[in-house]
PDB file of C-alpha atoms and ligand atoms in Angstrom:
ATOM      1  CA  MET N 115     -50.224 190.371  31.699  1.00 95.00           C
ATOM      2  CA  ARG N 116     -51.454 188.197  34.587  1.00 97.00           C
ATOM      3  CA  ASN N 117     -49.995 189.853  37.642  1.00 98.00           C
ATOM      4  CA  VAL N 118     -49.857 188.250  41.066  1.00 98.00           C
ATOM      5  CA  ARG N 119     -48.708 190.627  43.773  1.00 98.00           C
ATOM      6  CA  VAL N 120     -47.257 188.142  46.223  1.00 98.00           C
ATOM      7  CA  GLY N 121     -46.232 188.756  49.824  1.00 99.00           C
ATOM      8  CA  ALA N 122     -43.543 186.415  51.122  1.00 99.00           C
ATOM      9  CA  ALA N 123     -44.273 186.535  54.861  1.00 99.00           C
ATOM     10  CA  GLN N 124     -41.078 185.570  56.643  1.00 99.00           C
ATOM     11  CA  LEU N 125     -41.409 184.675  60.313  1.00 98.00           C
ATOM     12  CA  GLY N 126     -38.677 185.259  62.834  1.00 98.00           C
ATOM     13  CA  PRO N 127     -37.996 182.595  65.443  1.00 98.00           C
ATOM     14  CA  ILE N 128     -40.774 180.870  67.378  1.00 98.00           C
ATOM     15  CA  GLN N 129     -39.656 179.691  70.801  1.00 98.00           C
ATOM     16  CA  LYS N 130     -41.010 176.477  72.305  1.00 97.00           C
ATOM     17  CA  ALA N 131     -42.850 178.511  74.926  1.00 97.00           C
ATOM     18  CA  GLU N 132     -44.656 180.757  72.418  1.00 98.00           C
ATOM     19  CA  SER N 133     -48.382 180.013  72.082  1.00 97.00           C
ATOM     20  CA  ARG N 134     -50.096 179.286  68.757  1.00 97.00           C
ATOM     21  CA  SER N 135     -52.401 182.244  69.226  1.00 97.00           C
ATOM     22  CA  HIS N 136     -49.414 184.581  69.670  1.00 98.00           C
ATOM     23  CA  VAL N 137     -47.834 183.266  66.476  1.00 98.00           C
ATOM     24  CA  VAL N 138     -51.148 183.773  64.670  1.00 98.00           C
ATOM     25  CA  LYS N 139     -51.163 187.413  65.871  1.00 98.00           C
ATOM     26  CA  ARG N 140     -47.743 187.869  64.266  1.00 98.00           C
ATOM     27  CA  MET N 141     -49.064 186.294  61.067  1.00 99.00           C
ATOM     28  CA  LEU N 142     -52.113 188.597  61.127  1.00 98.00           C
ATOM     29  CA  ALA N 143     -49.845 191.648  61.355  1.00 98.00           C
ATOM     30  CA  LEU N 144     -48.031 190.508  58.210  1.00 98.00           C
ATOM     31  CA  LEU N 145     -51.369 189.857  56.502  1.00 98.00           C
ATOM     32  CA  ASP N 146     -52.610 193.384  57.310  1.00 98.00           C
ATOM     33  CA  ASP N 147     -49.372 194.804  55.922  1.00 98.00           C
ATOM     34  CA  ALA N 148     -49.858 192.688  52.776  1.00 98.00           C
ATOM     35  CA  ALA N 149     -53.398 194.055  52.393  1.00 98.00           C
ATOM     36  CA  LYS N 150     -52.105 197.646  52.620  1.00 98.00           C
ATOM     37  CA  GLN N 151     -49.582 196.850  49.893  1.00 98.00           C
ATOM     38  CA  GLY N 152     -52.204 195.286  47.602  1.00 98.00           C
ATOM     39  CA  CYS N 153     -51.095 191.631  47.739  1.00 98.00           C
ATOM     40  CA  THR N 154     -53.445 188.947  46.420  1.00 98.00           C
ATOM     41  CA  LEU N 155     -51.400 186.042  47.803  1.00 98.00           C
ATOM     42  CA  VAL N 156     -49.425 185.706  51.043  1.00 99.00           C
ATOM     43  CA  VAL N 157     -47.048 182.804  51.617  1.00 99.00           C
ATOM     44  CA  TYR N 158     -45.926 181.770  55.123  1.00 99.00           C
ATOM     45  CA  PRO N 159     -43.107 179.345  55.997  1.00 98.00           C
ATOM     46  CA  GLU N 160     -42.922 175.609  56.681  1.00 98.00           C
ATOM     47  CA  LEU N 161     -44.307 174.679  60.141  1.00 98.00           C
ATOM     48  CA  ALA N 162     -45.384 178.288  60.497  1.00 98.00           C
ATOM     49  CA  LEU N 163     -47.359 177.831  63.701  1.00 98.00           C
ATOM     50  CA  THR N 164     -44.702 176.318  65.954  1.00 98.00           C
ATOM     51  CA  THR N 165     -41.023 176.082  66.638  1.00 98.00           C
ATOM     52  CA  PHE N 166     -39.116 173.696  64.346  1.00 98.00           C
ATOM     53  CA  PHE N 167     -39.695 170.773  66.736  1.00 98.00           C
ATOM     54  CA  PRO N 168     -38.017 167.998  64.650  1.00 97.00           C
ATOM     55  CA  ARG N 169     -34.686 169.238  66.018  1.00 97.00           C
ATOM     56  CA  TRP N 170     -35.604 167.544  69.321  1.00 97.00           C
ATOM     57  CA  TYR N 171     -35.702 163.844  70.073  1.00 95.00           C
ATOM     58  CA  ALA N 172     -38.745 162.483  71.867  1.00 94.00           C
ATOM     59  CA  GLU N 173     -38.565 158.817  72.786  1.00 94.00           C
ATOM     60  CA  ASP N 174     -42.352 158.738  72.741  1.00 94.00           C
ATOM     61  CA  ARG N 175     -43.501 160.424  69.523  1.00 93.00           C
ATOM     62  CA  ALA N 176     -46.885 161.190  71.071  1.00 94.00           C
ATOM     63  CA  GLU N 177     -45.133 163.712  73.346  1.00 95.00           C
ATOM     64  CA  PHE N 178     -44.939 165.985  70.294  1.00 96.00           C
ATOM     65  CA  ASP N 179     -48.586 165.675  69.302  1.00 96.00           C
ATOM     66  CA  LEU N 180     -49.042 169.134  70.781  1.00 97.00           C
ATOM     67  CA  TYR N 181     -47.253 170.561  67.726  1.00 98.00           C
ATOM     68  CA  PHE N 182     -49.755 168.996  65.302  1.00 98.00           C
ATOM     69  CA  GLU N 183     -53.051 170.357  63.936  1.00 98.00           C
ATOM     70  CA  ALA N 184     -56.006 167.981  63.795  1.00 98.00           C
ATOM     71  CA  ASP N 185     -58.073 170.603  61.940  1.00 98.00           C
ATOM     72  CA  MET N 186     -57.215 173.298  59.416  1.00 98.00           C
ATOM     73  CA  PRO N 187     -58.434 175.812  60.162  1.00 98.00           C
ATOM     74  CA  GLY N 188     -58.603 174.961  63.854  1.00 97.00           C
ATOM     75  CA  PRO N 189     -59.701 177.157  66.748  1.00 97.00           C
ATOM     76  CA  GLU N 190     -56.401 179.094  66.838  1.00 97.00           C
ATOM     77  CA  THR N 191     -55.938 179.453  63.079  1.00 98.00           C
ATOM     78  CA  VAL N 192     -59.492 180.412  62.097  1.00 98.00           C
ATOM     79  CA  PRO N 193     -58.770 184.161  62.627  1.00 98.00           C
ATOM     80  CA  LEU N 194     -56.119 183.948  59.938  1.00 98.00           C
ATOM     81  CA  PHE N 195     -58.561 182.495  57.424  1.00 98.00           C
ATOM     82  CA  GLU N 196     -61.246 185.030  58.355  1.00 98.00           C
ATOM     83  CA  ARG N 197     -58.905 188.031  58.086  1.00 98.00           C
ATOM     84  CA  ALA N 198     -57.516 186.746  54.780  1.00 98.00           C
ATOM     85  CA  ALA N 199     -61.070 186.457  53.426  1.00 98.00           C
ATOM     86  CA  GLN N 200     -61.872 190.009  54.640  1.00 98.00           C
ATOM     87  CA  HIS N 201     -58.837 191.302  52.779  1.00 98.00           C
ATOM     88  CA  GLY N 202     -59.530 189.131  49.708  1.00 98.00           C
ATOM     89  CA  ILE N 203     -56.070 187.595  50.009  1.00 98.00           C
ATOM     90  CA  ALA N 204     -55.240 183.960  49.334  1.00 98.00           C
ATOM     91  CA  ILE N 205     -52.840 182.411  51.845  1.00 98.00           C
ATOM     92  CA  SER N 206     -50.500 179.451  51.972  1.00 98.00           C
ATOM     93  CA  LEU N 207     -49.027 178.143  55.193  1.00 98.00           C
ATOM     94  CA  GLY N 208     -47.102 175.154  56.408  1.00 98.00           C
ATOM     95  CA  TYR N 209     -48.110 173.173  59.501  1.00 98.00           C
ATOM     96  CA  ALA N 210     -47.767 169.765  61.121  1.00 98.00           C
ATOM     97  CA  GLU N 211     -50.864 167.765  60.177  1.00 98.00           C
ATOM     98  CA  LYS N 212     -52.413 164.910  62.144  1.00 98.00           C
ATOM     99  CA  THR N 213     -55.073 163.098  60.132  1.00 98.00           C
ATOM    100  CA  PRO N 214     -58.218 161.551  61.642  1.00 98.00           C
ATOM    101  CA  GLU N 215     -56.495 158.155  61.131  1.00 98.00           C
ATOM    102  CA  GLY N 216     -53.553 159.329  63.257  1.00 97.00           C
ATOM    103  CA  GLN N 217     -51.038 159.818  60.430  1.00 98.00           C
ATOM    104  CA  HIS N 218     -48.547 162.677  60.685  1.00 98.00           C
ATOM    105  CA  PHE N 219     -47.422 164.823  57.759  1.00 98.00           C
ATOM    106  CA  ASN N 220     -45.443 168.008  57.169  1.00 98.00           C
ATOM    107  CA  THR N 221     -48.106 169.835  55.176  1.00 99.00           C
ATOM    108  CA  SER N 222     -48.916 173.090  53.429  1.00 98.00           C
ATOM    109  CA  ILE N 223     -52.229 174.403  52.148  1.00 98.00           C
ATOM    110  CA  LEU N 224     -53.325 177.034  49.661  1.00 98.00           C
ATOM    111  CA  THR N 225     -56.599 178.945  49.924  1.00 98.00           C
ATOM    112  CA  ASP N 226     -58.576 180.968  47.437  1.00 98.00           C
ATOM    113  CA  ARG N 227     -59.212 184.668  48.082  1.00 98.00           C
ATOM    114  CA  LYS N 228     -62.328 183.820  50.119  1.00 98.00           C
ATOM    115  CA  GLY N 229     -60.494 181.692  52.684  1.00 98.00           C
ATOM    116  CA  ALA N 230     -61.476 178.260  51.311  1.00 98.00           C
ATOM    117  CA  ILE N 231     -58.719 175.641  51.042  1.00 98.00           C
ATOM    118  CA  ILE N 232     -58.209 174.753  47.385  1.00 98.00           C
ATOM    119  CA  GLY N 233     -54.943 172.839  47.594  1.00 98.00           C
ATOM    120  CA  LYS N 234     -52.924 170.660  49.931  1.00 98.00           C
ATOM    121  CA  TYR N 235     -49.370 169.343  49.698  1.00 99.00           C
ATOM    122  CA  ARG N 236     -47.551 166.924  52.030  1.00 99.00           C
ATOM    123  CA  LYS N 237     -43.760 167.107  52.115  1.00 98.00           C
ATOM    124  CA  ILE N 238     -42.188 164.293  50.125  1.00 98.00           C
ATOM    125  CA  HIS N 239     -38.429 164.650  50.687  1.00 98.00           C
ATOM    126  CA  LEU N 240     -38.027 164.322  54.454  1.00 98.00           C
ATOM    127  CA  PRO N 241     -34.439 165.054  55.478  1.00 97.00           C
ATOM    128  CA  GLY N 242     -32.590 163.713  58.491  1.00 94.00           C
ATOM    129  CA  HIS N 243     -32.983 160.476  60.391  1.00 94.00           C
ATOM    130  CA  VAL N 244     -35.332 158.413  62.591  1.00 94.00           C
ATOM    131  CA  GLU N 245     -33.265 157.708  65.700  1.00 94.00           C
ATOM    132  CA  PHE N 246     -31.133 159.952  67.901  1.00 93.00           C
ATOM    133  CA  ASP N 247     -27.729 160.187  66.209  1.00 92.00           C
ATOM    134  CA  PRO N 248     -24.857 160.820  68.640  1.00 92.00           C
ATOM    135  CA  GLU N 249     -22.499 161.512  65.704  1.00 90.00           C
ATOM    136  CA  ARG N 250     -24.393 164.667  64.796  1.00 88.00           C
ATOM    137  CA  THR N 251     -23.915 168.041  66.421  1.00 83.00           C
ATOM    138  CA  HIS N 252     -27.628 168.749  65.774  1.00 86.00           C
ATOM    139  CA  GLN N 253     -30.499 166.336  65.366  1.00 91.00           C
ATOM    140  CA  HIS N 254     -32.894 166.559  62.405  1.00 93.00           C
ATOM    141  CA  LEU N 255     -35.653 164.040  63.061  1.00 95.00           C
ATOM    142  CA  GLU N 256     -38.251 164.714  60.374  1.00 97.00           C
ATOM    143  CA  LYS N 257     -38.183 161.043  59.368  1.00 97.00           C
ATOM    144  CA  ARG N 258     -39.168 160.215  62.956  1.00 97.00           C
ATOM    145  CA  TYR N 259     -42.167 162.507  63.206  1.00 98.00           C
ATOM    146  CA  PHE N 260     -43.599 162.591  59.666  1.00 98.00           C
ATOM    147  CA  LEU N 261     -44.619 160.151  56.959  1.00 98.00           C
ATOM    148  CA  PRO N 262     -43.478 160.946  53.413  1.00 98.00           C
ATOM    149  CA  GLY N 263     -46.184 162.889  51.586  1.00 98.00           C
ATOM    150  CA  ASP N 264     -48.764 160.854  49.697  1.00 98.00           C
ATOM    151  CA  LEU N 265     -50.285 163.511  47.439  1.00 98.00           C
ATOM    152  CA  GLY N 266     -47.570 163.839  44.793  1.00 98.00           C
ATOM    153  CA  PHE N 267     -46.697 167.345  43.589  1.00 98.00           C
ATOM    154  CA  PRO N 268     -50.092 168.728  42.549  1.00 98.00           C
ATOM    155  CA  VAL N 269     -50.560 172.032  40.743  1.00 98.00           C
ATOM    156  CA  PHE N 270     -53.682 174.112  41.289  1.00 98.00           C
ATOM    157  CA  HIS N 271     -55.642 176.633  39.248  1.00 98.00           C
ATOM    158  CA  ALA N 272     -55.329 179.788  41.346  1.00 98.00           C
ATOM    159  CA  GLN N 273     -54.680 183.529  40.913  1.00 96.00           C
ATOM    160  CA  ASP N 274     -55.587 183.227  37.220  1.00 97.00           C
ATOM    161  CA  GLY N 275     -52.668 180.855  36.800  1.00 98.00           C
ATOM    162  CA  LEU N 276     -51.129 177.572  37.915  1.00 98.00           C
ATOM    163  CA  ILE N 277     -49.607 177.337  41.378  1.00 98.00           C
ATOM    164  CA  GLY N 278     -47.766 174.444  43.019  1.00 98.00           C
ATOM    165  CA  MET N 279     -46.332 173.913  46.470  1.00 98.00           C
ATOM    166  CA  CYS N 280     -43.341 172.139  47.924  1.00 98.00           C
ATOM    167  CA  ILE N 281     -41.694 172.326  51.335  1.00 98.00           C
ATOM    168  CA  CYS N 282     -38.119 173.108  52.359  1.00 98.00           C
ATOM    169  CA  ASN N 283     -35.857 170.147  51.490  1.00 98.00           C
ATOM    170  CA  ASP N 284     -38.021 169.442  48.405  1.00 98.00           C
ATOM    171  CA  ARG N 285     -36.535 172.594  46.878  1.00 98.00           C
ATOM    172  CA  ARG N 286     -33.133 170.920  46.524  1.00 98.00           C
ATOM    173  CA  TRP N 287     -34.482 168.150  44.239  1.00 98.00           C
ATOM    174  CA  PRO N 288     -34.936 168.795  40.491  1.00 98.00           C
ATOM    175  CA  GLU N 289     -37.717 166.187  40.356  1.00 98.00           C
ATOM    176  CA  THR N 290     -39.870 168.439  42.542  1.00 98.00           C
ATOM    177  CA  TYR N 291     -39.934 171.257  40.009  1.00 99.00           C
ATOM    178  CA  ARG N 292     -40.053 169.040  36.938  1.00 98.00           C
ATOM    179  CA  VAL N 293     -43.139 167.126  38.064  1.00 98.00           C
ATOM    180  CA  MET N 294     -44.849 170.481  38.579  1.00 99.00           C
ATOM    181  CA  GLY N 295     -43.303 171.848  35.374  1.00 98.00           C
ATOM    182  CA  LEU N 296     -44.960 168.993  33.496  1.00 98.00           C
ATOM    183  CA  GLN N 297     -48.292 170.311  34.784  1.00 98.00           C
ATOM    184  CA  GLY N 298     -47.490 173.796  33.495  1.00 98.00           C
ATOM    185  CA  VAL N 299     -46.712 175.344  36.866  1.00 98.00           C
ATOM    186  CA  GLU N 300     -46.240 179.123  36.761  1.00 98.00           C
ATOM    187  CA  MET N 301     -45.450 179.776  40.408  1.00 99.00           C
ATOM    188  CA  VAL N 302     -43.942 177.411  42.982  1.00 99.00           C
ATOM    189  CA  ILE N 303     -44.492 178.545  46.556  1.00 99.00           C
ATOM    190  CA  LEU N 304     -42.578 177.057  49.464  1.00 99.00           C
ATOM    191  CA  GLY N 305     -41.548 177.587  53.054  1.00 98.00           C
ATOM    192  CA  PHE N 306     -38.386 176.437  54.773  1.00 98.00           C
ATOM    193  CA  ASN N 307     -36.631 176.016  58.134  1.00 98.00           C
ATOM    194  CA  THR N 308     -32.951 175.599  57.349  1.00 97.00           C
ATOM    195  CA  PRO N 309     -30.384 175.377  60.139  1.00 94.00           C
ATOM    196  CA  SER N 310     -27.425 177.627  59.422  1.00 90.00           C
ATOM    197  CA  VAL N 311     -24.945 174.873  60.162  1.00 78.00           C
ATOM    198  CA  ASN N 312     -24.744 171.432  58.624  1.00 70.00           C
ATOM    199  CA  SER N 313     -24.828 168.890  61.451  1.00 65.00           C
ATOM    200  CA  GLN N 314     -22.501 166.528  59.577  1.00 64.00           C
ATOM    201  CA  ARG N 315     -20.097 169.017  57.960  1.00 65.00           C
ATOM    202  CA  ASN N 316     -19.079 171.615  60.489  1.00 60.00           C
ATOM    203  CA  SER N 317     -17.066 173.524  57.896  1.00 63.00           C
ATOM    204  CA  GLU N 318     -20.238 174.299  55.958  1.00 72.00           C
ATOM    205  CA  GLY N 319     -21.319 177.675  57.270  1.00 86.00           C
ATOM    206  CA  LEU N 320     -24.113 180.110  56.627  1.00 92.00           C
ATOM    207  CA  GLU N 321     -22.783 181.561  53.339  1.00 92.00           C
ATOM    208  CA  GLU N 322     -22.419 178.125  51.780  1.00 94.00           C
ATOM    209  CA  ARG N 323     -25.898 177.149  52.931  1.00 95.00           C
ATOM    210  CA  LEU N 324     -27.375 180.316  51.429  1.00 97.00           C
ATOM    211  CA  PHE N 325     -25.475 179.634  48.208  1.00 97.00           C
ATOM    212  CA  HIS N 326     -27.004 176.149  47.849  1.00 97.00           C
ATOM    213  CA  HIS N 327     -30.431 177.519  48.743  1.00 98.00           C
ATOM    214  CA  ARG N 328     -30.281 180.176  46.011  1.00 98.00           C
ATOM    215  CA  LEU N 329     -28.711 177.779  43.517  1.00 98.00           C
ATOM    216  CA  SER N 330     -31.520 175.232  43.941  1.00 98.00           C
ATOM    217  CA  LEU N 331     -34.300 177.802  43.648  1.00 99.00           C
ATOM    218  CA  GLN N 332     -32.759 179.572  40.658  1.00 99.00           C
ATOM    219  CA  ALA N 333     -32.121 176.318  38.785  1.00 99.00           C
ATOM    220  CA  GLY N 334     -35.636 175.032  39.481  1.00 99.00           C
ATOM    221  CA  ALA N 335     -37.182 178.289  38.291  1.00 99.00           C
ATOM    222  CA  TYR N 336     -35.108 178.584  35.098  1.00 98.00           C
ATOM    223  CA  GLN N 337     -35.333 174.933  34.036  1.00 98.00           C
ATOM    224  CA  ASN N 338     -39.109 174.943  34.382  1.00 98.00           C
ATOM    225  CA  ALA N 339     -39.801 178.571  33.443  1.00 98.00           C
ATOM    226  CA  THR N 340     -41.656 179.307  36.655  1.00 98.00           C
ATOM    227  CA  TRP N 341     -41.671 181.887  39.406  1.00 99.00           C
ATOM    228  CA  VAL N 342     -40.410 180.544  42.743  1.00 99.00           C
ATOM    229  CA  VAL N 343     -41.357 182.151  46.051  1.00 99.00           C
ATOM    230  CA  ALA N 344     -39.347 180.830  49.013  1.00 99.00           C
ATOM    231  CA  VAL N 345     -40.165 181.919  52.554  1.00 99.00           C
ATOM    232  CA  ALA N 346     -38.011 181.384  55.635  1.00 98.00           C
ATOM    233  CA  LYS N 347     -38.631 180.820  59.265  1.00 98.00           C
ATOM    234  CA  ALA N 348     -35.441 182.438  60.513  1.00 98.00           C
ATOM    235  CA  GLY N 349     -33.458 183.361  63.587  1.00 97.00           C
ATOM    236  CA  THR N 350     -32.596 181.598  66.809  1.00 97.00           C
ATOM    237  CA  GLU N 351     -35.171 179.225  68.278  1.00 97.00           C
ATOM    238  CA  ASP N 352     -34.206 178.132  71.804  1.00 96.00           C
ATOM    239  CA  GLY N 353     -30.505 178.364  70.918  1.00 94.00           C
ATOM    240  CA  HIS N 354     -30.789 176.821  67.431  1.00 95.00           C
ATOM    241  CA  HIS N 355     -30.165 179.148  64.525  1.00 95.00           C
ATOM    242  CA  LEU N 356     -32.183 179.043  61.284  1.00 97.00           C
ATOM    243  CA  MET N 357     -30.937 180.996  58.279  1.00 97.00           C
ATOM    244  CA  GLY N 358     -33.041 183.642  56.516  1.00 98.00           C
ATOM    245  CA  GLY N 359     -32.999 183.992  52.753  1.00 98.00           C
ATOM    246  CA  THR N 360     -36.643 184.702  51.917  1.00 98.00           C
ATOM    247  CA  LEU N 361     -36.533 185.435  48.205  1.00 98.00           C
ATOM    248  CA  ILE N 362     -38.340 185.435  44.880  1.00 99.00           C
ATOM    249  CA  VAL N 363     -36.925 184.094  41.612  1.00 99.00           C
ATOM    250  CA  ASP N 364     -38.298 184.996  38.180  1.00 98.00           C
ATOM    251  CA  PRO N 365     -38.872 182.441  35.395  1.00 98.00           C
ATOM    252  CA  GLU N 366     -35.457 183.241  33.880  1.00 98.00           C
ATOM    253  CA  GLY N 367     -33.763 182.216  37.120  1.00 98.00           C
ATOM    254  CA  HIS N 368     -32.931 185.688  38.434  1.00 98.00           C
ATOM    255  CA  ILE N 369     -33.442 186.599  42.083  1.00 98.00           C
ATOM    256  CA  VAL N 370     -35.688 189.657  41.806  1.00 98.00           C
ATOM    257  CA  ALA N 371     -36.261 190.300  45.508  1.00 98.00           C
ATOM    258  CA  GLU N 372     -34.640 189.160  48.751  1.00 98.00           C
ATOM    259  CA  LEU N 373     -35.516 190.032  52.321  1.00 98.00           C
ATOM    260  CA  PRO N 374     -32.620 190.920  54.597  1.00 97.00           C
ATOM    261  CA  GLY N 375     -32.590 189.875  58.240  1.00 96.00           C
ATOM    262  CA  GLU N 376     -34.166 187.190  60.369  1.00 97.00           C
ATOM    263  CA  ALA N 377     -37.216 188.905  61.854  1.00 98.00           C
ATOM    264  CA  ASP N 378     -40.894 188.868  60.858  1.00 98.00           C
ATOM    265  CA  GLY N 379     -41.072 190.721  57.539  1.00 98.00           C
ATOM    266  CA  LEU N 380     -42.929 190.972  54.263  1.00 98.00           C
ATOM    267  CA  LEU N 381     -41.284 190.843  50.848  1.00 98.00           C
ATOM    268  CA  VAL N 382     -43.687 192.116  48.182  1.00 98.00           C
ATOM    269  CA  GLN N 383     -43.211 191.415  44.491  1.00 98.00           C
ATOM    270  CA  ASP N 384     -45.308 191.724  41.333  1.00 98.00           C
ATOM    271  CA  CYS N 385     -45.048 188.469  39.409  1.00 98.00           C
ATOM    272  CA  ASP N 386     -46.402 188.433  35.853  1.00 98.00           C
ATOM    273  CA  LEU N 387     -47.357 184.838  35.149  1.00 98.00           C
ATOM    274  CA  ASP N 388     -47.127 185.579  31.421  1.00 98.00           C
ATOM    275  CA  ALA N 389     -43.379 186.027  31.924  1.00 98.00           C
ATOM    276  CA  THR N 390     -43.232 182.206  32.005  1.00 98.00           C
ATOM    277  CA  ARG N 391     -44.369 181.966  28.371  1.00 98.00           C
ATOM    278  CA  PHE N 392     -41.024 182.549  26.688  1.00 97.00           C
ATOM    279  CA  GLY N 393     -39.214 179.822  28.636  1.00 98.00           C
ATOM    280  CA  LYS N 394     -42.095 177.384  28.343  1.00 98.00           C
ATOM    281  CA  GLU N 395     -42.512 177.920  24.592  1.00 98.00           C
ATOM    282  CA  THR N 396     -38.854 178.068  23.508  1.00 96.00           C
ATOM    283  CA  ILE N 397     -35.858 176.520  25.318  1.00 95.00           C
ATOM    284  CA  PHE N 398     -38.006 174.423  27.631  1.00 97.00           C
ATOM    285  CA  ASP N 399     -40.787 173.529  25.227  1.00 98.00           C
ATOM    286  CA  PHE N 400     -41.130 170.128  26.880  1.00 98.00           C
ATOM    287  CA  LYS N 401     -43.372 168.650  24.193  1.00 98.00           C
ATOM    288  CA  ARG N 402     -40.837 169.241  21.429  1.00 98.00           C
ATOM    289  CA  HIS N 403     -37.573 168.599  23.229  1.00 98.00           C
ATOM    290  CA  ARG N 404     -37.956 166.091  26.077  1.00 98.00           C
ATOM    291  CA  ARG N 405     -36.628 162.572  25.311  1.00 98.00           C
ATOM    292  CA  ILE N 406     -38.447 160.401  27.808  1.00 98.00           C
ATOM    293  CA  GLU N 407     -36.998 157.184  26.359  1.00 98.00           C
ATOM    294  CA  HIS N 408     -33.782 158.133  28.159  1.00 98.00           C
ATOM    295  CA  TYR N 409     -35.234 159.187  31.508  1.00 98.00           C
ATOM    296  CA  GLY N 410     -36.255 155.736  32.824  1.00 98.00           C
ATOM    297  CA  PRO N 411     -33.773 155.612  35.762  1.00 97.00           C
ATOM    298  CA  ILE N 412     -35.319 158.773  37.190  1.00 97.00           C
ATOM    299  CA  THR N 413     -38.398 156.836  38.273  1.00 97.00           C
ATOM    300  CA  ALA N 414     -37.014 153.277  38.221  1.00 97.00           C
ATOM    301  CA  GLN N 415     -34.144 153.548  40.695  1.00 97.00           C
ATOM    302  CA  VAL N 416     -33.329 155.254  43.975  1.00 97.00           C
ATOM    303  CA  GLY N 417     -29.581 154.818  44.498  1.00 97.00           C
ATOM    304  CA  VAL N 418     -26.686 155.104  42.079  1.00 98.00           C
ATOM    305  CA  VAL N 419     -26.021 152.208  39.675  1.00 97.00           C
ATOM    306  CA  LEU N 420     -22.470 152.424  38.328  1.00 97.00           C
ATOM    307  CA  PRO N 421     -21.915 151.795  34.614  1.00 95.00           C
ATOM    308  CA  PRO N 422     -20.211 148.503  33.690  1.00 96.00           C
ATOM    309  CA  LYS N 423     -16.400 148.757  33.673  1.00 95.00           C
ATOM    310  CA  THR N 424     -14.791 148.712  30.266  1.00 90.00           C
ATOM    311  CA  ALA N 425     -11.688 146.503  29.837  1.00 78.00           C
TER     312      ALA N 425
HETATM  313  N1  LIG O  74     -36.767 171.649  57.061  1.00 66.44           N
HETATM  314  C1  LIG O  74     -35.892 171.142  56.182  1.00 66.44           C
HETATM  315  O1  LIG O  74     -36.251 170.369  55.312  1.00 66.44           O
HETATM  316  N2  LIG O  74     -34.605 171.512  56.341  1.00 66.44           N
HETATM  317  C2  LIG O  74     -33.556 170.959  55.566  1.00 66.44           C
HETATM  318  C3  LIG O  74     -32.330 170.853  56.417  1.00 66.44           C
HETATM  319  C4  LIG O  74     -31.649 169.614  56.121  1.00 66.44           C
HETATM  320  S1  LIG O  74     -30.322 169.352  57.233  1.00 66.44           S
HETATM  321  C5  LIG O  74     -30.570 167.718  57.694  1.00 66.44           C
HETATM  322  C6  LIG O  74     -33.223 171.755  54.306  1.00 66.44           C
HETATM  323  O2  LIG O  74     -33.012 171.137  53.274  1.00 66.44           O
HETATM  324  O3  LIG O  74     -33.127 172.979  54.357  1.00 66.44           O
END
């Protein structure tokens, strides 16, 4: 048995006016709770330090530089790393990253239990659009503010196992899990900010959105025999609602824990990484069963190519 007691640290809404240091205080409270409950890993959401700013259009992108971190940890986030190290807890959090070269990414990091960063991931599947879209009821401008991630889907040796990260929209794509699955991933950790309404399909409400969220996570977990820990930023940010749905899926695809509500909260779960063995060694024994000679289009093409018509 290789147990990881994970704390999925959901954050309630963060208003535009809320300071970074106040958000960090909220995150510290969850971390202290996790320490009391014996967690060795705490996972925070996507863009955990700020409101979900890509919902707003800024003509001049530089106006939104205030939402980005030039350093991780930086002056406001260092207390989080220090407290995590005191507790002996590894943390993962999402944030908007500005590199020294001025590039912008939607990023998450993973630390060891001493507070040192051992892994970084930059979001690859950026949803939404670049320009203001008057057809939409809500804007989703991640393609405006971030570059697509350039680090692939790495998997890291951590917690006596293999841990990978992805971010929000990545969880809807099977390629995300499979690339990590091919590195033996045993736990995928991710944060999300998902609006409860679809800006292009008004009929698609909260229940349908939660259904697709669970479906994606459960399929990714089962098909790659991995734990999946998904952590929401939830609730209403300056009038814009984000769904909850913080949950943990076991390597057989079952939801084993789910946090109700949309406030700050900690979902604690024991995850035995050895529970991935059966799936990895039987049904999804990749080495024996994968037929890569037929998978070429997965990496060779982006859009759909219709088959030739028969007479
Ligand atoms: N943050 C994020 O990636 N959210 C998306 C919403 C897409 S709606 C354009 C998600 O997949 O949940």
